CSV table of C-alpha atoms in Angstrom, one decimal:
chain,number,residue,atom,x,y,z
A,165,MET,CA,0.0,0.0,0.0
A,166,LYS,CA,1.5,3.3,-1.1
A,167,ARG,CA,1.7,6.1,1.4
A,168,ILE,CA,1.2,9.7,0.0
A,169,ALA,CA,1.8,12.9,1.9
A,170,VAL,CA,0.1,16.1,0.9
A,171,ILE,CA,1.7,19.3,2.2
A,172,GLY,CA,-1.0,22.0,2.4
A,173,GLY,CA,-4.6,21.5,3.2
A,174,GLY,CA,-6.1,23.8,0.6
A,175,ALA,CA,-8.1,23.5,-2.6
A,176,ALA,CA,-5.4,21.6,-4.6
A,177,GLY,CA,-4.4,19.4,-1.7
A,178,PHE,CA,-8.0,18.2,-1.0
A,179,PHE,CA,-8.9,17.8,-4.7
A,180,PHE,CA,-5.8,15.7,-5.3
A,181,ALA,CA,-6.4,13.5,-2.2
A,182,ILE,CA,-10.0,12.8,-3.0
A,183,ASN,CA,-9.4,12.0,-6.7
A,184,LEU,CA,-6.5,9.8,-5.8
A,185,LYS,CA,-8.5,7.8,-3.4
A,186,GLU,CA,-11.3,7.4,-5.9
A,187,MET,CA,-8.9,6.1,-8.5
A,188,ALA,CA,-6.7,4.1,-6.1
A,189,PRO,CA,-8.7,3.2,-2.9
A,190,ASP,CA,-5.9,1.3,-1.4
A,191,ALA,CA,-3.6,4.4,-1.2
A,192,HIS,CA,-3.0,5.8,2.2
A,193,VAL,CA,-3.1,9.7,2.0
A,194,THR,CA,-2.3,12.2,4.8
A,195,ILE,CA,-2.8,15.9,4.4
A,196,PHE,CA,-0.5,18.1,6.6
A,197,GLU,CA,-1.8,21.6,7.2
A,198,LYS,CA,0.4,24.1,9.1
A,199,GLY,CA,-2.7,26.1,10.3
A,200,LYS,CA,-5.5,25.3,12.7
A,201,ARG,CA,-8.0,24.8,9.9
A,202,VAL,CA,-8.0,23.5,6.3
A,203,LEU,CA,-9.5,25.2,3.2
A,204,ARG,CA,-9.4,28.7,4.6
A,205,LYS,CA,-8.8,30.3,1.3
A,206,VAL,CA,-11.7,28.5,-0.3
A,207,GLU,CA,-13.9,29.9,2.6
A,208,ILE,CA,-13.0,33.6,1.8
A,209,SER,CA,-12.8,33.4,-1.9
A,210,GLY,CA,-15.2,35.2,-4.1
A,211,GLY,CA,-16.6,37.1,-1.2
A,212,GLY,CA,-17.4,33.9,0.6
A,213,ARG,CA,-19.2,32.5,-2.5
A,214,CYS,CA,-16.2,30.7,-4.1
A,215,ASN,CA,-15.8,31.4,-7.8
A,216,CYS,CA,-14.8,27.8,-8.4
A,217,THR,CA,-14.2,27.9,-12.1
A,218,ASN,CA,-15.1,29.6,-15.4
A,219,THR,CA,-16.8,28.4,-18.6
A,220,PHE,CA,-13.9,29.9,-20.6
A,221,ALA,CA,-16.6,30.5,-23.2
A,222,HIS,CA,-15.2,33.9,-24.4
A,223,VAL,CA,-11.5,32.9,-23.9
A,224,LYS,CA,-9.8,32.7,-27.2
A,225,ASP,CA,-6.2,32.5,-25.9
A,226,LEU,CA,-5.3,31.1,-22.5
A,227,SER,CA,-2.5,33.7,-22.2
A,228,ALA,CA,-5.3,36.3,-21.7
A,229,VAL,CA,-6.4,34.6,-18.4
A,230,TYR,CA,-3.1,33.0,-17.4
A,231,PRO,CA,-0.4,35.6,-17.6
A,232,ARG,CA,2.1,32.9,-16.4
A,233,GLY,CA,1.7,29.2,-17.1
A,234,HIS,CA,-0.7,29.3,-20.1
A,235,ARG,CA,1.3,26.9,-22.2
A,236,LEU,CA,1.4,24.2,-19.5
A,237,MET,CA,-2.3,24.8,-18.7
A,238,LYS,CA,-3.1,24.2,-22.4
A,239,ARG,CA,-1.3,20.9,-22.2
A,240,LEU,CA,-2.9,19.8,-18.9
A,241,PHE,CA,-6.4,20.7,-20.1
A,242,ASN,CA,-6.2,17.7,-22.4
A,243,VAL,CA,-6.4,15.7,-19.1
A,244,PHE,CA,-8.8,17.7,-17.0
A,245,ASN,CA,-10.4,21.0,-18.1
A,246,GLN,CA,-13.1,23.3,-16.9
A,247,HIS,CA,-15.9,21.1,-18.3
A,248,ASP,CA,-14.4,18.1,-16.3
A,249,ALA,CA,-14.4,20.3,-13.2
A,250,MET,CA,-18.0,21.4,-13.5
A,251,GLN,CA,-19.1,17.7,-14.1
A,252,TRP,CA,-17.0,16.6,-11.1
A,253,PHE,CA,-18.7,19.0,-8.7
A,254,GLU,CA,-22.2,18.3,-10.0
A,255,ARG,CA,-21.4,14.6,-9.8
A,256,HIS,CA,-20.3,15.0,-6.1
A,257,GLY,CA,-23.4,16.9,-5.1
A,258,VAL,CA,-22.4,20.5,-5.6
A,259,LYS,CA,-24.9,22.2,-7.8
A,260,LEU,CA,-23.4,25.0,-9.9
A,261,THR,CA,-24.7,28.2,-11.4
A,262,ILE,CA,-23.1,30.2,-14.3
A,263,GLN,CA,-23.2,34.0,-14.3
A,264,PRO,CA,-23.5,36.1,-17.3
A,265,ASP,CA,-19.7,36.9,-17.1
A,266,ASP,CA,-19.0,33.1,-17.4
A,267,CYS,CA,-18.0,32.8,-13.8
A,268,VAL,CA,-19.1,29.6,-12.1
A,269,PHE,CA,-20.3,29.5,-8.5
A,270,PRO,CA,-22.0,26.9,-6.2
A,271,ALA,CA,-25.8,27.4,-6.7
A,272,SER,CA,-26.0,28.0,-3.0
A,273,GLN,CA,-23.7,31.1,-3.4
A,274,ASP,CA,-21.9,29.8,-0.3
A,275,ALA,CA,-18.2,28.6,-0.3
A,276,HIS,CA,-19.1,26.2,2.5
A,277,THR,CA,-20.9,24.0,0.0
A,278,ILE,CA,-17.6,23.1,-1.6
A,279,ILE,CA,-15.8,22.9,1.8
A,280,ASP,CA,-18.5,20.5,3.2
A,281,CYS,CA,-18.2,18.5,0.0
A,282,PHE,CA,-14.5,18.1,0.4
A,283,LEU,CA,-14.6,17.3,4.1
A,284,ARG,CA,-17.4,14.7,3.5
A,285,LEU,CA,-15.4,13.0,0.8
A,286,ALA,CA,-12.3,13.1,2.9
A,287,ARG,CA,-14.1,11.3,5.7
A,288,GLN,CA,-15.7,8.8,3.3
A,289,HIS,CA,-12.3,8.0,1.8
A,290,ASP,CA,-10.4,7.8,5.2
A,291,ILE,CA,-8.1,10.6,4.3
A,292,ASN,CA,-6.0,11.5,7.2
A,293,ILE,CA,-5.9,15.3,8.1
A,294,VAL,CA,-3.3,16.6,10.5
A,295,CYS,CA,-3.5,20.3,11.3
A,296,ASN,CA,-0.9,22.5,13.2
A,297,SER,CA,1.7,20.5,11.3
A,298,LYS,CA,4.3,22.6,9.4
A,299,ILE,CA,6.7,20.5,7.2
A,300,SER,CA,10.0,22.2,6.7
A,301,SER,CA,12.1,19.3,5.4
A,302,LEU,CA,11.4,16.2,3.2
A,303,ASP,CA,13.3,14.3,5.9
A,304,GLU,CA,10.2,14.6,8.1
A,305,LEU,CA,8.3,12.4,5.6
A,306,ASP,CA,10.6,9.4,5.4
A,307,GLY,CA,7.8,6.9,5.7
A,308,PHE,CA,6.0,8.2,2.6
A,309,ASP,CA,6.4,6.9,-0.9
A,310,ASP,CA,5.4,10.1,-2.6
A,311,VAL,CA,5.0,13.7,-1.6
A,312,LEU,CA,2.8,16.4,-3.1
A,313,VAL,CA,3.4,20.1,-2.2
A,314,THR,CA,0.2,22.2,-2.4
A,315,THR,CA,1.2,25.0,-0.1
A,316,GLY,CA,-0.3,27.8,-2.3
A,317,GLY,CA,1.2,31.1,-3.2
A,318,ALA,CA,4.3,32.1,-1.2
A,319,ALA,CA,3.3,35.3,0.5
A,320,GLN,CA,6.7,35.3,2.1
A,321,PRO,CA,9.8,34.4,0.0
A,322,LYS,CA,11.3,32.5,2.9
A,323,SER,CA,8.4,30.0,2.7
A,324,LEU,CA,10.1,28.3,-0.3
A,325,GLU,CA,13.6,28.2,1.2
A,326,TRP,CA,13.1,24.6,2.4
A,327,LEU,CA,12.3,23.5,-1.2
A,328,GLN,CA,15.2,25.5,-2.6
A,329,ARG,CA,17.5,23.6,-0.2
A,330,GLU,CA,16.3,20.5,-1.9
A,331,GLY,CA,17.6,21.9,-5.2
A,332,ILE,CA,14.2,22.9,-6.5
A,333,GLU,CA,14.3,25.9,-8.9
A,334,THR,CA,11.9,28.7,-8.0
A,335,GLN,CA,10.8,32.0,-9.5
A,336,PRO,CA,10.5,35.1,-7.2
A,337,SER,CA,7.1,35.2,-5.5
A,338,LEU,CA,5.3,38.4,-6.1
A,339,PRO,CA,1.8,39.7,-5.3
A,340,SER,CA,-0.8,39.6,-8.1
A,341,LEU,CA,-4.4,40.6,-8.3
A,342,TYR,CA,-4.6,43.8,-6.2
A,343,THR,CA,-6.2,47.1,-6.4
A,344,LEU,CA,-4.3,50.3,-7.1
A,345,LYS,CA,-3.8,53.3,-4.8
A,346,ILE,CA,-4.0,56.7,-6.4
A,347,ASP,CA,-3.6,59.9,-4.4
A,348,ASP,CA,-6.3,62.0,-6.0
A,349,ASP,CA,-8.9,63.6,-3.6
A,350,ALA,CA,-11.2,64.6,-6.4
A,351,LEU,CA,-11.1,61.1,-7.7
A,352,HIS,CA,-11.8,59.7,-4.2
A,353,GLU,CA,-15.0,61.7,-4.1
A,354,LEU,CA,-16.4,59.4,-6.8
A,355,MET,CA,-16.0,56.3,-4.6
A,356,GLY,CA,-18.5,53.7,-5.6
A,357,THR,CA,-18.8,54.9,-9.1
A,358,VAL,CA,-18.7,52.0,-11.7
A,359,ALA,CA,-17.6,52.4,-15.3
A,360,ASN,CA,-18.9,49.3,-17.1
A,361,SER,CA,-16.6,49.1,-20.1
A,362,VAL,CA,-13.1,50.6,-19.8
A,363,THR,CA,-9.6,49.8,-21.0
A,364,ALA,CA,-6.9,50.2,-18.4
A,365,PHE,CA,-3.3,50.1,-19.5
A,366,ILE,CA,0.3,50.8,-18.5
A,367,PRO,CA,1.6,53.6,-20.8
A,368,GLY,CA,4.6,52.6,-22.8
A,369,THR,CA,3.8,48.9,-22.6
A,370,ARG,CA,1.4,46.6,-24.3
A,371,ILE,CA,-0.1,45.6,-21.0
A,372,LYS,CA,-3.9,46.4,-20.9
A,373,SER,CA,-7.2,45.0,-19.8
A,374,GLU,CA,-10.8,45.6,-20.7
A,375,ASP,CA,-13.6,45.2,-18.1
A,376,THR,CA,-15.5,47.0,-15.4
A,377,LEU,CA,-13.7,49.6,-13.3
A,378,LEU,CA,-14.7,50.7,-9.8
A,379,ILE,CA,-13.5,53.9,-8.2
A,380,THR,CA,-12.7,53.6,-4.5
A,381,HIS,CA,-11.8,55.9,-1.7
A,382,TRP,CA,-8.1,54.9,-2.2
A,383,GLY,CA,-8.0,54.7,-6.0
A,384,MET,CA,-9.3,52.1,-8.4
A,385,SER,CA,-10.5,48.5,-8.3
A,386,GLY,CA,-12.8,46.2,-10.2
A,387,PRO,CA,-12.1,43.4,-12.7
A,388,ALA,CA,-10.3,45.8,-15.1
A,389,ILE,CA,-7.7,46.8,-12.5
A,390,LEU,CA,-7.4,43.3,-11.0
A,391,LYS,CA,-6.7,41.9,-14.5
A,392,LEU,CA,-4.2,44.6,-15.2
A,393,SER,CA,-2.4,44.0,-11.9
A,394,SER,CA,-2.1,40.3,-12.7
A,395,HIS,CA,-0.6,40.8,-16.2
A,396,ALA,CA,1.6,43.7,-14.9
A,397,ALA,CA,2.6,42.1,-11.6
A,398,PRO,CA,6.4,41.7,-12.3
A,399,LEU,CA,6.6,45.2,-13.8
A,400,LEU,CA,4.6,46.9,-11.1
A,401,HIS,CA,6.8,45.1,-8.4
A,402,SER,CA,10.0,46.2,-10.1
A,403,ARG,CA,8.7,49.9,-10.0
A,404,ASN,CA,7.8,49.5,-6.3
A,405,PHE,CA,4.1,49.9,-7.3
A,406,GLN,CA,4.9,53.5,-8.5
A,407,SER,CA,3.7,53.7,-12.1
A,408,PRO,CA,1.7,55.7,-14.5
A,409,LEU,CA,-1.8,54.3,-15.3
A,410,GLY,CA,-3.9,55.0,-18.4
A,411,VAL,CA,-7.6,54.7,-18.8
A,412,ASN,CA,-9.8,54.8,-21.8
A,413,TRP,CA,-13.2,55.5,-20.0
A,414,CYS,CA,-15.5,54.8,-22.9
A,415,ASN,CA,-13.5,51.9,-24.6
A,416,LEU,CA,-13.8,53.7,-27.9
A,417,PRO,CA,-11.2,55.0,-30.4
A,418,ASP,CA,-10.4,58.7,-30.5
A,419,MET,CA,-12.2,59.3,-33.9
A,420,GLU,CA,-15.4,57.7,-32.7
A,421,VAL,CA,-15.4,59.8,-29.5
A,422,MET,CA,-14.6,63.0,-31.5
A,423,ARG,CA,-17.6,62.2,-33.8
A,424,LEU,CA,-19.9,61.7,-30.8
A,425,LEU,CA,-18.8,65.0,-29.2
A,426,LYS,CA,-19.2,67.0,-32.4
A,427,GLU,CA,-22.7,65.6,-32.9
A,428,THR,CA,-23.6,66.5,-29.4
A,429,ALA,CA,-22.3,70.0,-29.8
A,430,ALA,CA,-24.2,70.5,-33.0
A,431,GLN,CA,-27.5,69.1,-31.7
A,432,ASN,CA,-27.4,70.6,-28.1
A,433,PRO,CA,-25.5,73.9,-28.5
A,434,LYS,CA,-27.2,75.6,-25.5
A,435,LYS,CA,-26.9,72.7,-23.1
A,436,SER,CA,-24.2,72.7,-20.4
A,437,ILE,CA,-21.3,70.3,-21.3
A,438,ALA,CA,-21.1,69.0,-17.7
A,439,SER,CA,-24.8,68.2,-17.5
A,440,PHE,CA,-25.2,66.5,-20.8
A,441,CYS,CA,-23.1,63.2,-21.3
A,442,PRO,CA,-23.1,61.9,-24.8
A,443,ILE,CA,-21.2,58.6,-24.0
A,444,ASN,CA,-22.0,55.6,-21.9
A,445,ILE,CA,-20.4,56.5,-18.6
A,446,PRO,CA,-21.9,57.5,-15.2
A,447,GLN,CA,-22.9,61.2,-15.0
A,448,ARG,CA,-20.8,61.7,-11.9
A,449,LEU,CA,-17.7,60.5,-13.7
A,450,TRP,CA,-18.5,62.6,-16.8
A,451,ARG,CA,-18.8,65.8,-14.7
A,452,TYR,CA,-15.4,65.0,-13.0
A,453,LEU,CA,-13.7,64.4,-16.4
A,454,VAL,CA,-15.2,67.6,-17.9
A,455,GLY,CA,-14.1,69.6,-14.9
A,456,LYS,CA,-10.6,68.0,-14.9
A,457,THR,CA,-10.2,68.9,-18.6
A,458,LEU,CA,-12.0,72.3,-19.1
A,459,ASN,CA,-11.9,73.8,-15.6
A,460,ASP,CA,-15.3,75.3,-16.3
A,461,SER,CA,-18.5,73.5,-15.3
A,462,ASP,CA,-20.8,76.1,-16.8
A,463,ARG,CA,-19.5,76.2,-20.3
A,464,ARG,CA,-22.0,75.2,-23.0
A,465,TRP,CA,-21.5,72.9,-26.0
A,466,CYS,CA,-21.7,75.9,-28.4
A,467,ASP,CA,-18.7,77.5,-26.5
A,468,ILE,CA,-16.3,74.7,-26.9
A,469,GLY,CA,-13.4,75.2,-29.3
A,470,LYS,CA,-11.5,72.7,-31.4
A,471,LYS,CA,-8.6,72.7,-28.9
A,472,ASP,CA,-10.7,72.0,-25.9
A,473,LEU,CA,-12.6,69.4,-27.8
A,474,SER,CA,-9.5,67.6,-28.6
A,475,ARG,CA,-8.4,67.8,-25.0
A,476,LEU,CA,-11.7,66.3,-23.8
A,477,VAL,CA,-11.4,63.5,-26.3
A,478,ASN,CA,-7.9,62.8,-25.0
A,479,THR,CA,-9.2,62.7,-21.4
A,480,LEU,CA,-11.9,60.3,-22.3
A,481,THR,CA,-9.7,57.9,-24.3
A,482,ASN,CA,-6.2,58.5,-22.8
A,483,ASP,CA,-6.7,59.6,-19.3
A,484,HIS,CA,-3.6,59.4,-17.0
A,485,TYR,CA,-3.1,58.8,-13.3
A,486,GLN,CA,-0.1,58.1,-11.0
A,487,VAL,CA,-0.2,54.8,-9.1
A,488,THR,CA,1.3,55.3,-5.7
A,489,GLY,CA,1.0,51.8,-4.3
A,490,ARG,CA,-1.2,48.8,-3.9
A,491,GLY,CA,-4.7,49.1,-2.4
A,492,THR,CA,-4.8,50.0,1.3
A,493,HIS,CA,-6.6,46.7,2.0
A,494,LYS,CA,-5.1,43.2,1.6
A,495,ASP,CA,-7.0,42.6,-1.6
A,496,GLU,CA,-4.5,40.2,-3.2
A,497,PHE,CA,-5.1,36.5,-2.5
A,498,VAL,CA,-3.0,35.4,-5.4
A,499,THR,CA,0.8,35.5,-6.0
A,500,CYS,CA,2.8,34.9,-9.1
A,501,GLY,CA,6.1,33.0,-9.0
A,502,GLY,CA,6.8,29.8,-7.0
A,503,ILE,CA,8.1,26.6,-8.3
A,504,ALA,CA,9.6,27.1,-11.7
A,505,LEU,CA,7.7,25.3,-14.5
A,506,SER,CA,11.1,24.2,-15.9
A,507,ALA,CA,11.7,22.4,-12.6
A,508,VAL,CA,8.9,19.8,-13.2
A,509,HIS,CA,8.0,17.3,-15.8
A,510,PRO,CA,5.1,18.9,-17.7
A,511,ASN,CA,3.0,15.7,-18.0
A,512,THR,CA,3.2,14.6,-14.4
A,513,LEU,CA,4.3,17.7,-12.4
A,514,GLU,CA,7.0,15.6,-10.7
A,515,SER,CA,10.3,17.3,-9.7
A,516,ARG,CA,13.1,16.9,-12.2
A,517,VAL,CA,15.7,16.6,-9.5
A,518,ARG,CA,13.7,14.8,-6.7
A,519,PRO,CA,11.8,11.8,-7.9
A,520,HIS,CA,8.5,11.2,-6.0
A,521,LEU,CA,8.2,14.9,-5.3
A,522,TYR,CA,5.2,16.6,-7.0
A,523,PHE,CA,3.7,20.1,-7.1
A,524,ALA,CA,0.1,21.3,-7.7
A,525,GLY,CA,-1.9,24.5,-7.3
A,526,GLU,CA,-0.7,28.0,-6.7
A,527,VAL,CA,2.8,26.9,-5.4
A,528,LEU,CA,3.6,26.4,-9.1
A,529,ASP,CA,4.5,29.4,-11.2
A,530,ILE,CA,0.9,29.5,-12.7
A,531,ASP,CA,-1.5,32.3,-11.9
A,532,GLY,CA,-4.6,33.6,-13.5
A,533,ILE,CA,-6.7,36.7,-13.5
A,534,THR,CA,-9.9,37.0,-11.4
A,535,GLY,CA,-12.9,34.9,-12.5
A,536,GLY,CA,-12.3,31.4,-11.3
A,537,PHE,CA,-9.2,30.7,-13.3
A,538,ASN,CA,-6.9,30.1,-10.3
A,539,PHE,CA,-9.2,27.6,-8.8
A,540,GLN,CA,-9.3,25.8,-12.2
A,541,ALA,CA,-5.5,25.7,-12.2
A,542,ALA,CA,-5.7,24.0,-8.8
A,543,TRP,CA,-8.2,21.4,-9.9
A,544,THR,CA,-6.4,20.7,-13.1
A,545,THR,CA,-2.9,20.3,-11.7
A,546,ALA,CA,-4.1,18.3,-8.7
A,547,TYR,CA,-6.0,15.9,-10.9
A,548,VAL,CA,-3.1,15.4,-13.2
A,549,VAL,CA,-0.9,14.3,-10.3
A,550,ALA,CA,-3.6,12.1,-8.8
A,551,LYS,CA,-4.1,10.4,-12.2
A,552,HIS,CA,-0.4,9.8,-12.6
A,553,LEU,CA,0.1,8.3,-9.1
A,554,ALA,CA,-3.0,6.2,-9.5
A,555,SER,CA,-1.7,4.7,-12.7
A,556,GLU,CA,1.4,3.6,-10.9
């Protein structure tokens, strides 16, 4: 009977253990969790609802949703993809619901539905769970035949040191998926304002994201910013989170916005510019952008000249801010970096230098944007390792 140790009682660790026991019932599996409780990250994810995967219905290229690790994910999806994950949860009693944005949640809208499922299956399969047990050396696991590391993102670089001592190659662990701090009191007054379709970008680079943007009392948040922070994580970290930020508020090209503004000026010459918004953005945001550009809230459309019209177009499509740091709250639950993908065999995720040592989940240098993609990476990588060990 093979003995398998899992280091880390999170999403990937449990998914691996359950699937291995379903495929190889005679295996003896023990999960070691350094904390007091398991599955803590699942509990708080998605605002406590757990965005467990995504339909990928509108994903044309995996690099758009996996800034790091998309090539490996494409390979592993041949073994276990998002459709397999959804079928797995439904088959194990977790009813799912799909939102209009393709995000998949438990129908209960409660992360505990998934936690309860995992704990029930762990008991059913006699999976041993040991909490308050921090493993800091493979020597502590001499009695086990195989070891899977699923310790999640390395919030502290030193948390990977014990694996580096084993000769495992790592990539620097950096925060990803966070909001951006912008010191602009006038902007902060718009807190709670949502622009439904914007393009956020890092000027001078090709890094951009299109989605909803939320203005907060510390700066900017929402899917557009979270996606941008994910793609720009190494760059923003290298700049100590001090960077220019560009925003196209209406997600339209300059010429189209110029046409709309000219038509508005011609058709509504006596109306106040600040009070009549011709594009699809909130009125509060429009007034802020007009005031920021023209410094005159009483000017009428008939009074705007070509120069000011061009300035207003530029503000709407190429607005600039200065990022002064990450959000004031600990928004990031994801890190990039971790175990280098070159350090593992791509078909099995086994270490190239330490046989019988495997990795799954966020501890690998795979990370996705917001929307259920990181959990899908956990399910996929954990299943691949489980299938490989079961076949042995």
